[in-house]
Amino acid sequence: MKKKFSKVVMASALVAGILAGCSGPKDSASGGAASDSFKLGVNLELSGNVASYGESMASGVELAVNEINKAGGVEGKKIEIIKVDNKSETAEAANGIIKLTSQDKVNAVIGAATSGNTVAQAQVANDTKTVLIAPGGTSPSVTVDDKGKVRPFVFRTSFIDPFQGTVAANFAANNLKIKDAAIFADSSSDYAKGLSKAFEETFKASGGKIVAKEAYVAKDTDFRATLTRIKAKNPSFIFIPGYYEEVGLIVKQARELGITAPLMGADGWDSPKLVELAGPDALNNTFLINHYSSEDPDEKVQKFVTAFKDKNNGEAPNAFNALGYDTVYFLADAIKRAGSSDSSKIQEALAKTKDLSLITGVLSIDKNHHPIKTATVLEYKDGKQVFNTKVNP
């Protein structure tokens, strides 16, 4: 997931003066004292606005670590999780990675769930040469800075925003045979802007027409006036890239106003709270792009679903659970190929990852540290997510 970057620069400034005192993870390969465990920092949104994402990813991380430790660990070491709560704030995310690298001497860091909170950690990760893997940061700028330079120690397991917008446009045009559409996006979110741009460009290229473009701002709660303007344009489809907090209310109010057109969003919709906010009936005829489906018949996926249910009182894993889980296995695979728990060697192995079979698809890493992988389109039916189709890159 990607959140707005308004506080990232401030957070980076706060950490700049502290970096000189930070040191990387201790390991025999880097001249420090060897540890009897592989210390894995987990810097996630465990409270705050998007706690649903962070909590889900943490559950996936814990399941994967338990499995790996039972199988003997990595390079003969058990994985030790050291968690910090970034409280869904960029400054807290920056403080979290400073603690993890300077005090806890972690070997690698997983987090954050959102792009802004990942970018806030990037400077520390690179300066301390600590691998940082974002399970959910979908902005291209998570791994590539504003000058086009790849952040060497930062990786991700989620696909990027432009890919989601392109998938949505192709699904609307090719699967639903839509000829005209409206876009209703969060103007305060780079996530929504990136998705909207890709959707519009791809949809127009396919011969479609954008009949309305409207915006809202995060924390808005009454969308009726704007939805009434959209309704007046009579679109056959509405693309709503955003987060569940606002999207749930938008969907509910759209249906109350008599808008029956299909609605679609991306991975920001994926939270059980969306159903609570919108209501199951309102969500019928809505679609979202996601990283995987628990209904996928693939044997590997179903094994993960069963293991997660066994550990979580029968609850089916969502995409953020799967991303957290996959991120640990992505890291573990690199450690195995590196033959070391030294972060610099792990970084080299991560960059060379190719055709790694994970729960959210077969993953390869490109030159920008973006994963090349599949995307899944899900449909809501009576409040339940149902597998619709899978899209290859």
mmCIF file of N, CA and C in Angstrom, residues 272-379:
data_model
loop_
_atom_site.group_PDB
_atom_site.id
_atom_site.type_symbol
_atom_site.label_atom_id
_atom_site.label_comp_id
_atom_site.label_asym_id
_atom_site.label_seq_id
_atom_site.Cartn_x
_atom_site.Cartn_y
_atom_site.Cartn_z
ATOM 1 N N PRO A 272 -11.365 -6.180 6.093
ATOM 2 C CA PRO A 272 -12.694 -6.598 6.555
ATOM 3 C C PRO A 272 -13.573 -5.405 6.939
ATOM 4 N N LYS A 273 -12.942 -4.298 7.311
ATOM 5 C CA LYS A 273 -13.711 -3.117 7.714
ATOM 6 C C LYS A 273 -14.454 -2.485 6.543
ATOM 7 N N LEU A 274 -14.008 -2.767 5.319
ATOM 8 C CA LEU A 274 -14.718 -2.233 4.153
ATOM 9 C C LEU A 274 -16.156 -2.736 4.140
ATOM 10 N N VAL A 275 -16.337 -4.016 4.440
ATOM 11 C CA VAL A 275 -17.676 -4.602 4.451
ATOM 12 C C VAL A 275 -18.516 -3.983 5.563
ATOM 13 N N GLU A 276 -17.897 -3.741 6.714
ATOM 14 C CA GLU A 276 -18.616 -3.107 7.823
ATOM 15 C C GLU A 276 -19.099 -1.706 7.449
ATOM 16 N N LEU A 277 -18.239 -0.953 6.757
ATOM 17 C CA LEU A 277 -18.564 0.427 6.406
ATOM 18 C C LEU A 277 -19.579 0.524 5.269
ATOM 19 N N ALA A 278 -19.416 -0.317 4.258
ATOM 20 C CA ALA A 278 -20.273 -0.220 3.071
ATOM 21 C C ALA A 278 -21.552 -1.040 3.205
ATOM 22 N N GLY A 279 -21.450 -2.176 3.851
ATOM 23 C CA GLY A 279 -22.559 -3.117 3.894
ATOM 24 C C GLY A 279 -22.422 -4.113 2.757
ATOM 25 N N PRO A 280 -22.734 -5.385 2.990
ATOM 26 C CA PRO A 280 -22.542 -6.423 1.966
ATOM 27 C C PRO A 280 -23.354 -6.201 0.692
ATOM 28 N N ASP A 281 -24.583 -5.712 0.823
ATOM 29 C CA ASP A 281 -25.410 -5.507 -0.364
ATOM 30 C C ASP A 281 -24.827 -4.424 -1.269
ATOM 31 N N ALA A 282 -24.352 -3.341 -0.676
ATOM 32 C CA ALA A 282 -23.795 -2.233 -1.462
ATOM 33 C C ALA A 282 -22.558 -2.668 -2.237
ATOM 34 N N LEU A 283 -21.843 -3.655 -1.722
ATOM 35 C CA LEU A 283 -20.601 -4.093 -2.357
ATOM 36 C C LEU A 283 -20.813 -5.060 -3.513
ATOM 37 N N ASN A 284 -22.049 -5.514 -3.718
ATOM 38 C CA ASN A 284 -22.296 -6.353 -4.885
ATOM 39 C C ASN A 284 -21.995 -5.563 -6.157
ATOM 40 N N ASN A 285 -21.421 -6.235 -7.142
ATOM 41 C CA ASN A 285 -21.021 -5.601 -8.405
ATOM 42 C C ASN A 285 -19.871 -4.621 -8.198
ATOM 43 N N THR A 286 -18.986 -4.954 -7.282
ATOM 44 C CA THR A 286 -17.747 -4.189 -7.112
ATOM 45 C C THR A 286 -16.562 -5.144 -7.223
ATOM 46 N N PHE A 287 -15.420 -4.594 -7.628
ATOM 47 C CA PHE A 287 -14.241 -5.409 -7.906
ATOM 48 C C PHE A 287 -13.000 -4.742 -7.318
ATOM 49 N N LEU A 288 -11.995 -5.544 -7.011
ATOM 50 C CA LEU A 288 -10.731 -4.982 -6.574
ATOM 51 C C LEU A 288 -9.573 -5.813 -7.108
ATOM 52 N N ILE A 289 -8.463 -5.139 -7.302
ATOM 53 C CA ILE A 289 -7.227 -5.816 -7.685
ATOM 54 C C ILE A 289 -6.519 -6.209 -6.406
ATOM 55 N N ASN A 290 -6.010 -7.412 -6.394
ATOM 56 C CA ASN A 290 -5.309 -7.845 -5.188
ATOM 57 C C ASN A 290 -4.148 -8.747 -5.540
ATOM 58 N N HIS A 291 -3.426 -9.129 -4.503
ATOM 59 C CA HIS A 291 -2.199 -9.878 -4.698
ATOM 60 C C HIS A 291 -2.421 -11.382 -4.771
ATOM 61 N N TYR A 292 -3.551 -11.827 -4.247
ATOM 62 C CA TYR A 292 -3.843 -13.255 -4.291
ATOM 63 C C TYR A 292 -5.286 -13.483 -3.866
ATOM 64 N N SER A 293 -5.756 -14.718 -4.030
ATOM 65 C CA SER A 293 -7.078 -15.100 -3.542
ATOM 66 C C SER A 293 -6.956 -16.382 -2.736
ATOM 67 N N SER A 294 -7.618 -16.414 -1.596
ATOM 68 C CA SER A 294 -7.600 -17.629 -0.772
ATOM 69 C C SER A 294 -8.348 -18.769 -1.462
ATOM 70 N N GLU A 295 -9.089 -18.447 -2.527
ATOM 71 C CA GLU A 295 -9.821 -19.465 -3.283
ATOM 72 C C GLU A 295 -8.995 -20.053 -4.422
ATOM 73 N N ASP A 296 -7.807 -19.526 -4.637
ATOM 74 C CA ASP A 296 -6.938 -20.046 -5.689
ATOM 75 C C ASP A 296 -6.688 -21.533 -5.424
ATOM 76 N N PRO A 297 -6.964 -22.410 -6.398
ATOM 77 C CA PRO A 297 -6.820 -23.851 -6.155
ATOM 78 C C PRO A 297 -5.380 -24.350 -6.115
ATOM 79 N N ASP A 298 -4.411 -23.479 -6.391
ATOM 80 C CA ASP A 298 -3.009 -23.881 -6.360
ATOM 81 C C ASP A 298 -2.677 -24.559 -5.024
ATOM 82 N N GLU A 299 -1.982 -25.710 -5.087
ATOM 83 C CA GLU A 299 -1.693 -26.504 -3.886
ATOM 84 C C GLU A 299 -0.910 -25.705 -2.853
ATOM 85 N N LYS A 300 0.060 -24.917 -3.302
ATOM 86 C CA LYS A 300 0.874 -24.116 -2.387
ATOM 87 C C LYS A 300 0.017 -23.092 -1.650
ATOM 88 N N VAL A 301 -0.911 -22.471 -2.389
ATOM 89 C CA VAL A 301 -1.799 -21.475 -1.783
ATOM 90 C C VAL A 301 -2.696 -22.132 -0.739
ATOM 91 N N GLN A 302 -3.270 -23.267 -1.088
ATOM 92 C CA GLN A 302 -4.190 -23.930 -0.174
ATOM 93 C C GLN A 302 -3.492 -24.459 1.075
ATOM 94 N N LYS A 303 -2.228 -24.830 0.942
ATOM 95 C CA LYS A 303 -1.462 -25.252 2.115
ATOM 96 C C LYS A 303 -1.278 -24.074 3.065
ATOM 97 N N PHE A 304 -0.990 -22.894 2.489
ATOM 98 C CA PHE A 304 -0.864 -21.671 3.300
ATOM 99 C C PHE A 304 -2.186 -21.318 3.973
ATOM 100 N N VAL A 305 -3.276 -21.402 3.223
ATOM 101 C CA VAL A 305 -4.601 -21.068 3.768
ATOM 102 C C VAL A 305 -4.924 -21.965 4.960
ATOM 103 N N THR A 306 -4.661 -23.248 4.803
ATOM 104 C CA THR A 306 -4.942 -24.194 5.893
ATOM 105 C C THR A 306 -4.101 -23.890 7.124
ATOM 106 N N ALA A 307 -2.810 -23.628 6.916
ATOM 107 C CA ALA A 307 -1.912 -23.333 8.043
ATOM 108 C C ALA A 307 -2.334 -22.059 8.758
ATOM 109 N N PHE A 308 -2.739 -21.048 7.979
ATOM 110 C CA PHE A 308 -3.155 -19.786 8.595
ATOM 111 C C PHE A 308 -4.444 -19.976 9.388
ATOM 112 N N LYS A 309 -5.397 -20.700 8.813
ATOM 113 C CA LYS A 309 -6.660 -20.952 9.516
ATOM 114 C C LYS A 309 -6.424 -21.706 10.818
ATOM 115 N N ASP A 310 -5.538 -22.671 10.778
ATOM 116 C CA ASP A 310 -5.245 -23.461 11.978
ATOM 117 C C ASP A 310 -4.691 -22.582 13.094
ATOM 118 N N LYS A 311 -3.936 -21.571 12.725
ATOM 119 C CA LYS A 311 -3.294 -20.702 13.722
ATOM 120 C C LYS A 311 -4.193 -19.536 14.145
ATOM 121 N N ASN A 312 -5.230 -19.241 13.334
ATOM 122 C CA ASN A 312 -6.040 -18.045 13.579
ATOM 123 C C ASN A 312 -7.536 -18.344 13.670
ATOM 124 N N ASN A 313 -7.848 -19.428 14.364
ATOM 125 C CA ASN A 313 -9.242 -19.766 14.686
ATOM 126 C C ASN A 313 -10.149 -19.833 13.467
ATOM 127 N N GLY A 314 -9.628 -20.400 12.381
ATOM 128 C CA GLY A 314 -10.449 -20.619 11.199
ATOM 129 C C GLY A 314 -10.576 -19.425 10.278
ATOM 130 N N GLU A 315 -9.927 -18.310 10.601
ATOM 131 C CA GLU A 315 -10.016 -17.114 9.760
ATOM 132 C C GLU A 315 -9.200 -17.295 8.482
ATOM 133 N N ALA A 316 -9.823 -17.018 7.327
ATOM 134 C CA ALA A 316 -9.117 -17.139 6.053
ATOM 135 C C ALA A 316 -8.138 -15.979 5.890
ATOM 136 N N PRO A 317 -6.943 -16.227 5.390
ATOM 137 C CA PRO A 317 -5.949 -15.156 5.244
ATOM 138 C C PRO A 317 -6.296 -14.202 4.115
ATOM 139 N N ASN A 318 -6.104 -12.901 4.374
ATOM 140 C CA ASN A 318 -6.301 -11.911 3.323
ATOM 141 C C ASN A 318 -4.977 -11.648 2.604
ATOM 142 N N ALA A 319 -4.990 -10.732 1.644
ATOM 143 C CA ALA A 319 -3.796 -10.478 0.835
ATOM 144 C C ALA A 319 -2.642 -9.925 1.660
ATOM 145 N N PHE A 320 -2.947 -9.141 2.697
ATOM 146 C CA PHE A 320 -1.880 -8.574 3.514
ATOM 147 C C PHE A 320 -1.235 -9.635 4.392
ATOM 148 N N ASN A 321 -2.025 -10.616 4.839
ATOM 149 C CA ASN A 321 -1.445 -11.780 5.512
ATOM 150 C C ASN A 321 -0.477 -12.491 4.574
ATOM 151 N N ALA A 322 -0.913 -12.685 3.323
ATOM 152 C CA ALA A 322 -0.100 -13.397 2.341
ATOM 153 C C ALA A 322 1.169 -12.633 2.002
ATOM 154 N N LEU A 323 1.082 -11.307 1.890
ATOM 155 C CA LEU A 323 2.261 -10.500 1.569
ATOM 156 C C LEU A 323 3.289 -10.546 2.707
ATOM 157 N N GLY A 324 2.816 -10.471 3.936
ATOM 158 C CA GLY A 324 3.731 -10.578 5.065
ATOM 159 C C GLY A 324 4.432 -11.925 5.072
ATOM 160 N N TYR A 325 3.671 -12.972 4.820
ATOM 161 C CA TYR A 325 4.195 -14.340 4.763
ATOM 162 C C TYR A 325 5.227 -14.473 3.642
ATOM 163 N N ASP A 326 4.867 -14.005 2.448
ATOM 164 C CA ASP A 326 5.765 -14.102 1.294
ATOM 165 C C ASP A 326 7.057 -13.324 1.496
ATOM 166 N N THR A 327 6.974 -12.192 2.182
ATOM 167 C CA THR A 327 8.160 -11.366 2.379
ATOM 168 C C THR A 327 9.217 -12.096 3.187
ATOM 169 N N VAL A 328 8.784 -12.860 4.179
ATOM 170 C CA VAL A 328 9.736 -13.654 4.968
ATOM 171 C C VAL A 328 10.390 -14.719 4.093
ATOM 172 N N TYR A 329 9.597 -15.396 3.268
ATOM 173 C CA TYR A 329 10.159 -16.451 2.420
ATOM 174 C C TYR A 329 11.038 -15.880 1.308
ATOM 175 N N PHE A 330 10.704 -14.695 0.819
ATOM 176 C CA PHE A 330 11.550 -13.977 -0.144
ATOM 177 C C PHE A 330 12.924 -13.709 0.480
ATOM 178 N N LEU A 331 12.907 -13.235 1.718
ATOM 179 C CA LEU A 331 14.151 -12.974 2.442
ATOM 180 C C LEU A 331 14.903 -14.272 2.729
ATOM 181 N N ALA A 332 14.193 -15.293 3.194
ATOM 182 C CA ALA A 332 14.829 -16.565 3.548
ATOM 183 C C ALA A 332 15.493 -17.208 2.334
ATOM 184 N N ASP A 333 14.834 -17.120 1.183
ATOM 185 C CA ASP A 333 15.410 -17.665 -0.047
ATOM 186 C C ASP A 333 16.724 -16.962 -0.383
ATOM 187 N N ALA A 334 16.757 -15.643 -0.202
ATOM 188 C CA ALA A 334 17.971 -14.874 -0.490
ATOM 189 C C ALA A 334 19.093 -15.225 0.494
ATOM 190 N N ILE A 335 18.743 -15.402 1.759
ATOM 191 C CA ILE A 335 19.746 -15.784 2.768
ATOM 192 C C ILE A 335 20.371 -17.132 2.402
ATOM 193 N N LYS A 336 19.518 -18.061 1.979
ATOM 194 C CA LYS A 336 20.009 -19.385 1.596
ATOM 195 C C LYS A 336 20.956 -19.283 0.409
ATOM 196 N N ARG A 337 20.582 -18.494 -0.613
ATOM 197 C CA ARG A 337 21.437 -18.365 -1.793
ATOM 198 C C ARG A 337 22.707 -17.580 -1.482
ATOM 199 N N ALA A 338 22.606 -16.632 -0.548
ATOM 200 C CA ALA A 338 23.785 -15.857 -0.151
ATOM 201 C C ALA A 338 24.737 -16.686 0.704
ATOM 202 N N GLY A 339 24.177 -17.667 1.408
ATOM 203 C CA GLY A 339 24.989 -18.489 2.302
ATOM 204 C C GLY A 339 25.518 -17.700 3.480
ATOM 205 N N SER A 340 24.782 -16.640 3.837
ATOM 206 C CA SER A 340 25.266 -15.744 4.885
ATOM 207 C C SER A 340 24.118 -14.922 5.439
ATOM 208 N N SER A 341 24.288 -14.454 6.682
ATOM 209 C CA SER A 341 23.321 -13.528 7.267
ATOM 210 C C SER A 341 23.827 -12.092 7.200
ATOM 211 N N ASP A 342 24.902 -11.872 6.445
ATOM 212 C CA ASP A 342 25.421 -10.524 6.216
ATOM 213 C C ASP A 342 24.487 -9.775 5.267
ATOM 214 N N SER A 343 24.064 -8.588 5.665
ATOM 215 C CA SER A 343 23.048 -7.860 4.915
ATOM 216 C C SER A 343 23.483 -7.516 3.493
ATOM 217 N N SER A 344 24.762 -7.191 3.296
ATOM 218 C CA SER A 344 25.231 -6.839 1.954
ATOM 219 C C SER A 344 25.149 -8.034 1.008
ATOM 220 N N LYS A 345 25.468 -9.222 1.512
ATOM 221 C CA LYS A 345 25.375 -10.414 0.677
ATOM 222 C C LYS A 345 23.920 -10.790 0.410
ATOM 223 N N ILE A 346 23.048 -10.571 1.408
ATOM 224 C CA ILE A 346 21.622 -10.828 1.216
ATOM 225 C C ILE A 346 21.065 -9.874 0.163
ATOM 226 N N GLN A 347 21.509 -8.614 0.213
ATOM 227 C CA GLN A 347 21.066 -7.619 -0.762
ATOM 228 C C GLN A 347 21.387 -8.065 -2.184
ATOM 229 N N GLU A 348 22.576 -8.579 -2.394
ATOM 230 C CA GLU A 348 22.981 -9.043 -3.722
ATOM 231 C C GLU A 348 22.101 -10.203 -4.177
ATOM 232 N N ALA A 349 21.787 -11.107 -3.261
ATOM 233 C CA ALA A 349 20.953 -12.265 -3.602
ATOM 234 C C ALA A 349 19.520 -11.848 -3.898
ATOM 235 N N LEU A 350 18.980 -10.911 -3.114
ATOM 236 C CA LEU A 350 17.621 -10.424 -3.369
ATOM 237 C C LEU A 350 17.506 -9.843 -4.771
ATOM 238 N N ALA A 351 18.497 -9.073 -5.180
ATOM 239 C CA ALA A 351 18.474 -8.417 -6.485
ATOM 240 C C ALA A 351 18.505 -9.422 -7.632
ATOM 241 N N LYS A 352 18.994 -10.620 -7.366
ATOM 242 C CA LYS A 352 19.100 -11.642 -8.410
ATOM 243 C C LYS A 352 17.941 -12.644 -8.381
ATOM 244 N N THR A 353 16.932 -12.400 -7.547
ATOM 245 C CA THR A 353 15.815 -13.336 -7.418
ATOM 246 C C THR A 353 15.094 -13.514 -8.748
ATOM 247 N N LYS A 354 14.851 -14.747 -9.122
ATOM 248 C CA LYS A 354 14.173 -15.050 -10.379
ATOM 249 C C LYS A 354 13.286 -16.273 -10.213
ATOM 250 N N ASP A 355 12.040 -16.140 -10.642
ATOM 251 C CA ASP A 355 11.069 -17.240 -10.675
ATOM 252 C C ASP A 355 10.919 -17.937 -9.328
ATOM 253 N N LEU A 356 10.819 -17.139 -8.274
ATOM 254 C CA LEU A 356 10.600 -17.690 -6.935
ATOM 255 C C LEU A 356 9.100 -17.887 -6.725
ATOM 256 N N SER A 357 8.688 -19.107 -6.466
ATOM 257 C CA SER A 357 7.271 -19.421 -6.292
ATOM 258 C C SER A 357 6.823 -19.073 -4.884
ATOM 259 N N LEU A 358 5.897 -18.107 -4.785
ATOM 260 C CA LEU A 358 5.367 -17.651 -3.513
ATOM 261 C C LEU A 358 3.846 -17.738 -3.528
ATOM 262 N N ILE A 359 3.227 -17.391 -2.436
ATOM 263 C CA ILE A 359 1.765 -17.457 -2.346
ATOM 264 C C ILE A 359 1.104 -16.442 -3.284
ATOM 265 N N THR A 360 1.696 -15.267 -3.390
ATOM 266 C CA THR A 360 1.103 -14.211 -4.224
ATOM 267 C C THR A 360 1.590 -14.253 -5.669
ATOM 268 N N GLY A 361 2.213 -15.342 -6.065
ATOM 269 C CA GLY A 361 2.627 -15.502 -7.458
ATOM 270 C C GLY A 361 4.092 -15.853 -7.588
ATOM 271 N N VAL A 362 4.489 -16.130 -8.815
ATOM 272 C CA VAL A 362 5.893 -16.409 -9.122
ATOM 273 C C VAL A 362 6.594 -15.070 -9.297
ATOM 274 N N LEU A 363 7.640 -14.834 -8.518
ATOM 275 C CA LEU A 363 8.245 -13.504 -8.403
ATOM 276 C C LEU A 363 9.671 -13.476 -8.944
ATOM 277 N N SER A 364 9.937 -12.450 -9.744
ATOM 278 C CA SER A 364 11.297 -12.116 -10.162
ATOM 279 C C SER A 364 11.507 -10.641 -9.863
ATOM 280 N N ILE A 365 12.746 -10.242 -9.595
ATOM 281 C CA ILE A 365 13.051 -8.849 -9.273
ATOM 282 C C ILE A 365 13.705 -8.177 -10.479
ATOM 283 N N ASP A 366 13.193 -7.002 -10.873
ATOM 284 C CA ASP A 366 13.766 -6.299 -12.014
ATOM 285 C C ASP A 366 14.858 -5.323 -11.555
ATOM 286 N N LYS A 367 15.404 -4.553 -12.483
ATOM 287 C CA LYS A 367 16.541 -3.681 -12.179
ATOM 288 C C LYS A 367 16.192 -2.570 -11.195
ATOM 289 N N ASN A 368 14.898 -2.254 -11.043
ATOM 290 C CA ASN A 368 14.454 -1.223 -10.110
ATOM 291 C C ASN A 368 13.991 -1.798 -8.772
ATOM 292 N N HIS A 369 14.265 -3.086 -8.566
ATOM 293 C CA HIS A 369 13.857 -3.799 -7.345
ATOM 294 C C HIS A 369 12.335 -3.927 -7.251
ATOM 295 N N HIS A 370 11.664 -3.827 -8.395
ATOM 296 C CA HIS A 370 10.229 -4.077 -8.452
ATOM 297 C C HIS A 370 9.992 -5.555 -8.748
ATOM 298 N N PRO A 371 9.005 -6.171 -8.117
ATOM 299 C CA PRO A 371 8.699 -7.559 -8.440
ATOM 300 C C PRO A 371 7.884 -7.664 -9.729
ATOM 301 N N ILE A 372 8.221 -8.633 -10.535
ATOM 302 C CA ILE A 372 7.416 -8.980 -11.705
ATOM 303 C C ILE A 372 6.578 -10.171 -11.280
ATOM 304 N N LYS A 373 5.251 -10.000 -11.235
ATOM 305 C CA LYS A 373 4.409 -11.058 -10.683
ATOM 306 C C LYS A 373 2.977 -10.915 -11.208
ATOM 307 N N THR A 374 2.137 -11.845 -10.871
ATOM 308 C CA THR A 374 0.744 -11.823 -11.293
ATOM 309 C C THR A 374 -0.110 -10.950 -10.375
ATOM 310 N N ALA A 375 -1.270 -10.554 -10.887
ATOM 311 C CA ALA A 375 -2.270 -9.835 -10.074
ATOM 312 C C ALA A 375 -3.593 -10.586 -10.172
ATOM 313 N N THR A 376 -4.383 -10.490 -9.139
ATOM 314 C CA THR A 376 -5.669 -11.176 -9.080
ATOM 315 C C THR A 376 -6.801 -10.162 -9.003
ATOM 316 N N VAL A 377 -7.881 -10.406 -9.739
ATOM 317 C CA VAL A 377 -9.080 -9.580 -9.635
ATOM 318 C C VAL A 377 -10.120 -10.348 -8.836
ATOM 319 N N LEU A 378 -10.599 -9.711 -7.772
ATOM 320 C CA LEU A 378 -11.621 -10.303 -6.916
ATOM 321 C C LEU A 378 -12.922 -9.538 -7.074
ATOM 322 N N GLU A 379 -14.022 -10.220 -6.826
ATOM 323 C CA GLU A 379 -15.350 -9.605 -6.884
ATOM 324 C C GLU A 379 -16.041 -9.800 -5.540
#
